[in-house]
Tab-separated table of C-alpha atoms in Angstrom:
chain	number	residue	atom	x	y	z
A	638	MET	CA	11.988	43.863	-0.665
A	639	PRO	CA	9.057	41.542	0.811
A	640	PRO	CA	6.905	39.655	-1.623
A	641	CYS	CA	4.049	41.867	-2.700
A	642	VAL	CA	2.116	43.048	-5.555
A	643	LEU	CA	3.501	46.348	-7.139
A	644	ALA	CA	1.838	48.110	-10.021
A	645	ILE	CA	3.681	50.800	-11.872
A	646	THR	CA	2.644	52.803	-15.207
A	647	SER	CA	5.117	53.352	-17.794
A	648	ARG	CA	5.176	54.307	-21.427
A	649	ASN	CA	8.635	53.824	-22.447
A	650	TRP	CA	8.790	50.562	-24.324
A	651	SER	CA	11.430	49.291	-26.751
A	652	SER	CA	10.539	48.051	-30.288
A	653	ARG	CA	11.731	44.622	-29.153
A	654	LEU	CA	9.109	44.591	-26.450
A	655	SER	CA	6.453	46.046	-28.805
A	656	ARG	CA	6.771	43.095	-31.151
A	657	PHE	CA	6.158	40.919	-28.144
A	658	VAL	CA	3.062	42.768	-26.780
A	659	LEU	CA	0.565	40.238	-27.834
A	660	ALA	CA	2.371	37.326	-26.447
A	661	SER	CA	0.133	34.950	-24.485
A	662	VAL	CA	1.121	31.521	-22.779
A	663	LEU	CA	-1.476	28.955	-21.733
A	664	LEU	CA	0.177	26.285	-19.919
A	665	ALA	CA	-2.868	23.786	-20.433
A	666	GLY	CA	-2.202	20.186	-19.500
A	667	ARG	CA	1.240	20.749	-18.440
A	668	ALA	CA	2.134	19.001	-15.022
A	669	SER	CA	5.681	20.490	-14.868
A	670	ALA	CA	6.624	24.079	-13.881
A	671	ALA	CA	7.585	26.673	-16.510
A	672	THR	CA	9.370	29.905	-16.388
A	673	LEU	CA	8.408	32.770	-18.709
A	674	GLN	CA	10.887	35.703	-19.227
A	675	PHE	CA	10.005	39.225	-20.566
A	676	ASP	CA	12.734	41.539	-21.561
A	677	THR	CA	11.468	44.997	-20.969
A	678	ASP	CA	12.974	48.489	-21.106
A	679	ALA	CA	12.770	48.616	-17.222
A	680	GLY	CA	14.665	45.158	-16.801
A	681	LEU	CA	14.092	41.435	-17.044
A	682	LEU	CA	10.601	40.144	-15.769
A	683	SER	CA	10.675	36.394	-14.890
A	684	VAL	CA	7.281	34.591	-14.003
A	685	ASP	CA	7.529	31.136	-12.561
A	686	VAL	CA	4.292	29.076	-13.305
A	687	ASP	CA	3.239	25.818	-11.806
A	688	GLY	CA	-0.332	25.063	-12.714
A	689	PRO	CA	-2.254	23.654	-15.706
A	690	SER	CA	-4.622	26.402	-15.989
A	691	VAL	CA	-2.688	29.338	-15.435
A	692	LYS	CA	-2.475	31.835	-18.295
A	693	VAL	CA	0.102	34.560	-18.445
A	694	SER	CA	-0.019	37.418	-21.006
A	695	LEU	CA	1.848	40.697	-21.618
A	696	ASP	CA	-0.032	43.517	-23.601
A	697	GLY	CA	3.062	45.942	-23.669
A	698	ARG	CA	2.785	47.512	-20.315
A	699	GLU	CA	0.319	45.229	-18.252
A	700	LEU	CA	1.142	41.646	-17.004
A	701	LYS	CA	-2.195	39.563	-16.718
A	702	ILE	CA	-2.415	36.343	-14.686
A	703	THR	CA	-5.464	34.303	-14.938
A	704	GLY	CA	-6.338	30.823	-13.566
A	705	ALA	CA	-4.151	31.220	-10.519
A	706	GLY	CA	-6.873	32.114	-7.990
A	707	LEU	CA	-10.390	33.520	-7.864
A	708	GLU	CA	-9.852	36.527	-10.073
A	709	GLU	CA	-7.554	37.975	-12.643
A	710	VAL	CA	-4.290	39.758	-11.228
A	711	ARG	CA	-2.856	42.693	-13.188
A	712	LEU	CA	0.662	44.257	-12.827
A	713	THR	CA	1.352	47.453	-14.800
A	714	ILE	CA	5.123	47.099	-15.680
A	715	GLY	CA	7.552	50.096	-15.392
A	716	PRO	CA	11.026	51.335	-14.129
A	717	HIS	CA	9.768	51.656	-10.433
A	718	LEU	CA	8.952	48.028	-10.489
A	719	PHE	CA	12.612	47.229	-10.615
A	720	ARG	CA	15.095	47.385	-7.791
A	721	ALA	CA	18.271	49.216	-8.801
A	722	ASP	CA	20.455	47.051	-6.695
A	723	GLY	CA	19.484	43.676	-8.157
A	724	SER	CA	16.702	41.244	-8.038
A	725	GLY	CA	13.407	41.307	-6.319
A	726	GLU	CA	10.406	39.335	-5.735
A	727	LEU	CA	7.166	41.060	-6.494
A	728	LEU	CA	4.381	38.599	-6.059
A	729	THR	CA	3.848	35.021	-4.777
A	730	ILE	CA	0.466	33.288	-5.598
A	731	THR	CA	-0.277	30.089	-3.623
A	732	ARG	CA	-3.064	27.668	-3.902
A	733	ALA	CA	-3.776	24.723	-1.581
A	734	GLY	CA	-0.519	25.622	0.191
A	735	ARG	CA	1.510	25.351	-3.183
A	736	VAL	CA	3.126	28.265	-4.992
A	737	VAL	CA	1.602	28.472	-8.471
A	738	VAL	CA	3.004	31.785	-9.653
A	739	ARG	CA	6.001	33.599	-8.655
A	740	VAL	CA	7.041	36.916	-10.270
A	741	ARG	CA	10.446	38.250	-10.073
A	742	THR	CA	12.377	41.287	-11.606
A	743	ARG	CA	16.095	41.863	-12.326
A	744	ALA	CA	17.060	45.451	-13.189
A	745	GLY	CA	19.067	46.199	-16.268
A	746	GLN	CA	20.564	49.287	-17.746
A	747	ALA	CA	16.982	50.535	-18.370
A	748	GLY	CA	16.115	50.053	-14.541
A	749	ARG	CA	17.404	53.423	-13.783
A	750	LYS	CA	15.453	56.062	-12.169
A	751	SER	CA	12.848	57.284	-14.628
A	752	ASP	CA	13.104	60.839	-16.059
A	753	ARG	CA	9.510	61.206	-16.786
A	754	SER	CA	8.107	64.621	-16.852
A	755	ARG	CA	6.007	66.061	-14.227
A	756	GLU	CA	2.887	65.646	-16.424
A	757	GLU	CA	3.661	62.020	-17.033
A	758	LEU	CA	4.082	61.336	-13.277
A	759	LEU	CA	0.460	63.098	-12.629
A	760	ARG	CA	-0.811	60.983	-15.447
A	761	ASP	CA	0.314	57.832	-13.944
A	762	ILE	CA	-0.746	58.679	-10.316
A	763	ARG	CA	-4.398	59.381	-11.455
A	764	GLU	CA	-4.485	55.985	-13.275
A	765	ILE	CA	-3.336	54.160	-10.291
A	766	ALA	CA	-5.790	56.185	-8.054
A	767	GLY	CA	-8.707	55.143	-10.317
A	768	GLN	CA	-7.588	51.373	-10.158
A	769	LEU	CA	-7.353	51.690	-6.521
A	770	VAL	CA	-11.175	52.814	-6.296
A	771	SER	CA	-12.106	50.014	-8.410
A	772	LEU	CA	-10.192	47.429	-6.356
A	773	ARG	CA	-11.454	48.780	-2.978
A	774	SER	CA	-15.103	48.505	-4.387
A	775	GLU	CA	-14.532	45.031	-5.355
A	776	MET	CA	-12.998	44.014	-2.223
A	777	ASP	CA	-15.714	45.930	-0.113
A	778	GLY	CA	-18.497	43.909	-1.929
A	779	ILE	CA	-17.118	40.561	-0.951
A	780	VAL	CA	-16.202	41.547	2.646
A	781	TRP	CA	-19.326	43.467	3.370
A	782	LYS	CA	-21.491	40.691	1.969
A	783	ASP	CA	-19.867	38.078	4.329
A	784	VAL	CA	-19.772	40.267	7.456
A	785	SER	CA	-23.200	41.791	7.054
A	786	SER	CA	-24.761	38.228	6.763
A	787	GLN	CA	-23.400	37.454	10.225
A	788	TRP	CA	-23.352	40.583	12.250
A	789	THR	CA	-25.223	43.757	13.063
A	790	THR	CA	-24.691	46.606	10.797
A	791	THR	CA	-22.425	48.236	13.498
A	792	GLU	CA	-20.325	45.186	14.083
A	793	ALA	CA	-20.142	44.503	10.308
A	794	ALA	CA	-18.636	48.018	9.690
A	795	LYS	CA	-16.148	47.470	12.419
A	796	LEU	CA	-15.046	44.183	10.824
A	797	LEU	CA	-14.742	45.894	7.374
A	798	ILE	CA	-12.625	48.337	8.841
A	799	GLY	CA	-10.583	45.732	10.710
A	800	PHE	CA	-10.075	43.854	7.379
A	801	PHE	CA	-8.207	46.672	5.694
A	802	ARG	CA	-6.137	47.539	8.843
A	803	GLY	CA	-5.159	43.930	9.401
A	804	GLU	CA	-3.421	41.230	7.286
A	805	GLY	CA	-6.514	40.400	5.132
A	806	THR	CA	-8.412	37.788	7.096
A	807	LEU	CA	-12.078	37.894	8.415
A	808	PRO	CA	-13.355	36.025	11.553
A	809	GLY	CA	-15.801	33.167	10.628
A	810	PHE	CA	-15.476	34.026	6.867
A	811	ASN	CA	-17.905	31.944	4.847
A	812	GLY	CA	-16.140	31.918	1.489
A	813	THR	CA	-13.967	29.398	-0.045
A	814	PRO	CA	-10.114	28.999	0.674
A	815	ALA	CA	-9.521	30.375	-2.845
A	816	GLU	CA	-11.783	33.443	-1.994
A	817	ALA	CA	-9.874	34.009	1.311
A	818	GLN	CA	-6.473	33.613	-0.416
A	819	TRP	CA	-7.609	36.171	-3.233
A	820	LEU	CA	-8.663	38.768	-0.615
A	821	LYS	CA	-5.170	38.568	1.009
A	822	GLU	CA	-3.466	39.017	-2.355
A	823	GLN	CA	-5.724	41.853	-3.417
A	824	LEU	CA	-4.973	43.563	-0.007
A	825	ALA	CA	-1.226	43.299	-0.722
A	826	LEU	CA	-1.981	44.802	-4.232
A	827	LEU	CA	-3.882	47.660	-2.757
A	828	ARG	CA	-1.317	48.545	-0.266
A	829	SER	CA	1.539	48.280	-2.814
A	830	GLU	CA	-0.323	50.565	-5.358
A	831	ARG	CA	-1.025	53.338	-2.811
A	832	VAL	CA	2.450	53.560	-1.652
A	833	LEU	CA	3.532	53.585	-5.064
A	834	ALA	CA	1.185	56.421	-5.983
A	835	PHE	CA	2.223	58.377	-2.931
A	836	ASP	CA	5.921	57.996	-3.990
A	837	LEU	CA	5.185	59.216	-7.276
A	838	LEU	CA	3.383	62.356	-6.036
A	839	SER	CA	6.341	62.935	-3.573
A	840	GLU	CA	8.476	63.136	-6.602
A	841	VAL	CA	6.087	65.813	-8.099
A	842	ALA	CA	6.281	67.672	-4.894
A	843	ARG	CA	10.056	67.635	-5.092
A	844	ILE	CA	9.810	69.193	-8.597
A	845	ASP	CA	7.551	71.791	-7.307
A	846	ALA	CA	9.719	72.605	-4.334
A	847	GLU	CA	11.746	74.837	-6.759
A	848	GLN	CA	8.906	77.089	-7.106
A	849	PRO	CA	6.245	76.075	-4.431
A	850	ALA	CA	2.657	77.548	-4.508
A	851	SER	CA	2.324	76.978	-0.819
A	852	PRO	CA	4.631	76.529	2.202
A	853	LEU	CA	2.390	73.230	2.660
A	854	CYS	CA	4.176	71.663	-0.283
A	855	GLY	CA	5.997	68.721	0.845
A	856	THR	CA	5.539	65.333	2.455
A	857	TRP	CA	4.131	64.993	5.897
A	858	GLN	CA	3.632	62.447	8.657
A	859	VAL	CA	0.080	62.687	10.172
A	860	THR	CA	0.968	62.739	13.873
A	861	GLU	CA	-2.560	63.451	15.256
A	862	VAL	CA	-6.134	63.526	14.106
A	863	ARG	CA	-9.054	65.183	15.856
A	864	GLY	CA	-12.656	65.072	14.680
A	865	ALA	CA	-14.759	62.193	13.454
A	866	GLY	CA	-16.414	63.500	10.250
A	867	GLY	CA	-15.541	63.964	6.593
A	868	ILE	CA	-12.076	62.202	5.592
A	869	ALA	CA	-11.608	61.394	9.169
A	870	ALA	CA	-14.528	59.106	9.242
A	871	ASP	CA	-14.010	55.295	9.660
A	872	ALA	CA	-14.227	54.703	5.965
A	873	LEU	CA	-10.802	56.292	5.550
A	874	GLU	CA	-9.272	54.708	8.687
A	875	LEU	CA	-7.960	57.707	10.445
A	876	TYR	CA	-7.220	56.489	13.974
A	877	ASN	CA	-5.328	57.357	17.047
A	878	PRO	CA	-2.925	55.860	17.719
A	879	ASP	CA	-1.848	55.535	14.145
A	880	PRO	CA	-1.664	51.814	12.950
A	881	VAL	CA	-0.928	52.344	9.338
A	882	GLY	CA	1.650	55.159	9.046
A	883	ARG	CA	-0.583	57.891	7.701
A	884	THR	CA	1.186	60.224	5.495
A	885	PHE	CA	0.061	63.384	3.411
A	886	VAL	CA	1.800	65.054	0.483
A	887	THR	CA	1.046	68.244	-1.141
A	888	ALA	CA	2.344	69.529	-4.632
A	889	ASN	CA	1.521	72.792	-6.439
A	890	ASP	CA	-1.726	71.264	-7.898
A	891	ALA	CA	-2.180	68.092	-6.197
A	892	ALA	CA	-2.374	66.348	-2.855
A	893	ALA	CA	-2.694	62.759	-1.531
A	894	LEU	CA	-3.704	61.279	1.815
A	895	LEU	CA	-2.266	57.677	2.569
A	896	SER	CA	-4.471	55.890	4.953
A	897	GLY	CA	-5.103	52.402	5.996
A	898	ALA	CA	-7.735	51.763	3.418
A	899	GLY	CA	-5.874	53.084	0.419
A	900	LEU	CA	-4.948	56.385	-1.126
A	901	TRP	CA	-7.088	59.580	-1.582
A	902	LEU	CA	-5.872	61.663	-4.317
A	903	PHE	CA	-7.001	65.344	-4.685
A	904	ASP	CA	-6.686	68.262	-7.052
A	905	ALA	CA	-5.200	70.831	-4.903
A	906	SER	CA	-5.684	74.760	-5.323
A	907	TYR	CA	-4.535	77.568	-3.139
A	908	GLY	CA	-6.488	80.758	-2.702
A	909	GLU	CA	-6.008	83.241	-0.024
A	910	PRO	CA	-2.797	82.891	2.194
A	911	GLY	CA	-3.299	79.784	4.538
A	912	SER	CA	-6.244	78.281	2.556
A	913	ILE	CA	-6.435	75.130	0.311
A	914	ASP	CA	-9.089	73.397	-1.687
A	915	LEU	CA	-8.809	69.613	-1.970
A	916	SER	CA	-11.169	68.136	-4.938
A	917	ALA	CA	-11.378	64.309	-4.787
A	918	VAL	CA	-9.949	62.860	-7.982
A	919	VAL	CA	-12.150	59.961	-9.496
A	920	ARG	CA	-15.111	60.884	-7.198
A	921	GLY	CA	-16.491	63.905	-8.800
A	922	ASN	CA	-18.001	67.031	-7.223
A	923	THR	CA	-16.278	66.346	-3.758
A	924	VAL	CA	-14.423	69.414	-2.374
A	925	TYR	CA	-12.841	69.598	1.015
A	926	ARG	CA	-11.958	73.120	2.003
A	927	GLY	CA	-8.969	73.654	4.436
A	928	ARG	CA	-7.065	76.221	6.304
A	929	TYR	CA	-3.429	75.399	7.271
A	930	GLN	CA	-0.535	76.948	9.158
A	931	VAL	CA	3.070	75.884	8.701
A	932	ASP	CA	5.773	76.435	11.260
A	933	GLY	CA	9.044	75.078	10.252
A	934	ASP	CA	8.816	71.354	10.052
A	935	GLY	CA	5.335	71.296	11.682
A	936	ALA	CA	1.925	72.277	10.386
A	937	THR	CA	-1.782	72.134	11.320
A	938	LEU	CA	-4.426	71.500	8.707
A	939	ALA	CA	-8.178	71.955	9.426
A	940	VAL	CA	-10.560	70.612	6.917
A	941	SER	CA	-14.152	71.125	6.695
A	942	PRO	CA	-16.965	68.562	6.047
A	943	MET	CA	-17.582	67.681	2.255
A	944	ASN	CA	-18.545	70.795	0.316
A	945	ALA	CA	-18.872	72.741	3.538
A	946	PRO	CA	-17.601	76.387	4.033
A	947	ARG	CA	-13.858	76.713	5.025
A	948	PRO	CA	-12.949	76.612	8.560
A	949	THR	CA	-12.386	79.793	10.177
A	950	SER	CA	-9.020	78.845	11.547
A	951	PRO	CA	-6.274	76.216	11.063
A	952	ASP	CA	-6.949	74.707	14.509
A	953	GLY	CA	-9.792	74.586	17.166
A	954	ASP	CA	-12.342	71.962	17.991
A	955	PRO	CA	-13.819	70.205	14.892
A	956	THR	CA	-17.266	69.660	16.215
A	957	ASP	CA	-18.973	70.384	12.818
A	958	GLY	CA	-17.993	67.179	11.244
A	959	GLY	CA	-14.677	68.285	9.864
A	960	PHE	CA	-11.358	67.378	11.450
A	961	VAL	CA	-7.829	68.714	12.149
A	962	LEU	CA	-4.637	67.034	11.179
A	963	ARG	CA	-1.325	67.871	13.121
A	964	LEU	CA	1.613	67.323	10.499
A	965	ARG	CA	5.435	66.712	10.805
A	966	ARG	CA	7.667	67.229	7.864
A	967	ILE	CA	9.395	63.966	6.911
A	968	GLN	CA	10.876	65.010	3.680
A	969	THR	CA	12.749	68.240	2.912
A	970	HIS	CA	12.150	69.262	-0.668
A	971	PRO	CA	14.065	69.290	-2.994
């Protein structure tokens, strides 16, 4: 498992951890490294700290790290954070070429696969989606301020898109080295959280597969995108060829699109056969109406522009600002 930031939500905590939820450690004035260990229901969380101003706290389900970079780093702890086959490194923060924080896990008996209910999974997915919107907005502000001060609006927009598609660097970045490092770390956080939320919704889709509301229920790879409007606009980074492994998952009442910039989570509803409405979660009053056709392990989904009438067919030429996705099933449910 490569070093990265991974956020998970869980509410199953032992009384032992509950007595420790307000623990906070400030390593002020210390020149030597220290290791903090948190025994959670999911497993053992180990935090190596080497910095005089680094503060680490655990409030019961969220680990907070401050003083290690530009902003506060948060990891929401839960069972999916822990590898069932042993130890894993989740996060490494460096400053001036030196590692100041390293977060590791070791799964225990409690690190087994969660048996959370469908409702709990959806609640967690919504929480992560909201965090992703906030994180993307914060990163947009820093990146856009930098590129728009140096380039035309068109070129700046391309650089913004390229940042979220790439490894988290900007050509000619005017910020400090700490700001540049923070952007890389937050991009890792965004990518980890979006994959996590997507995996959780795939679990919901497996549950729903026992009584699917639609043959579209399942997990799909996006093999082709046609059209340049709506969700297919640059802001959502739907490109051909695909540089980010775009995927799409639908359950009985929810759907998600994993793109280069993050995760779009929707409330899904099915009306007449072959139709679907996708209401954007945490964005409000945003509905994309679609028409689909499933043929075995392949599917076509045509989506109208935001708040526009439903397409007349599941395919065709999306010249009205909508788009068409070609899908290939990548997971058979259950």
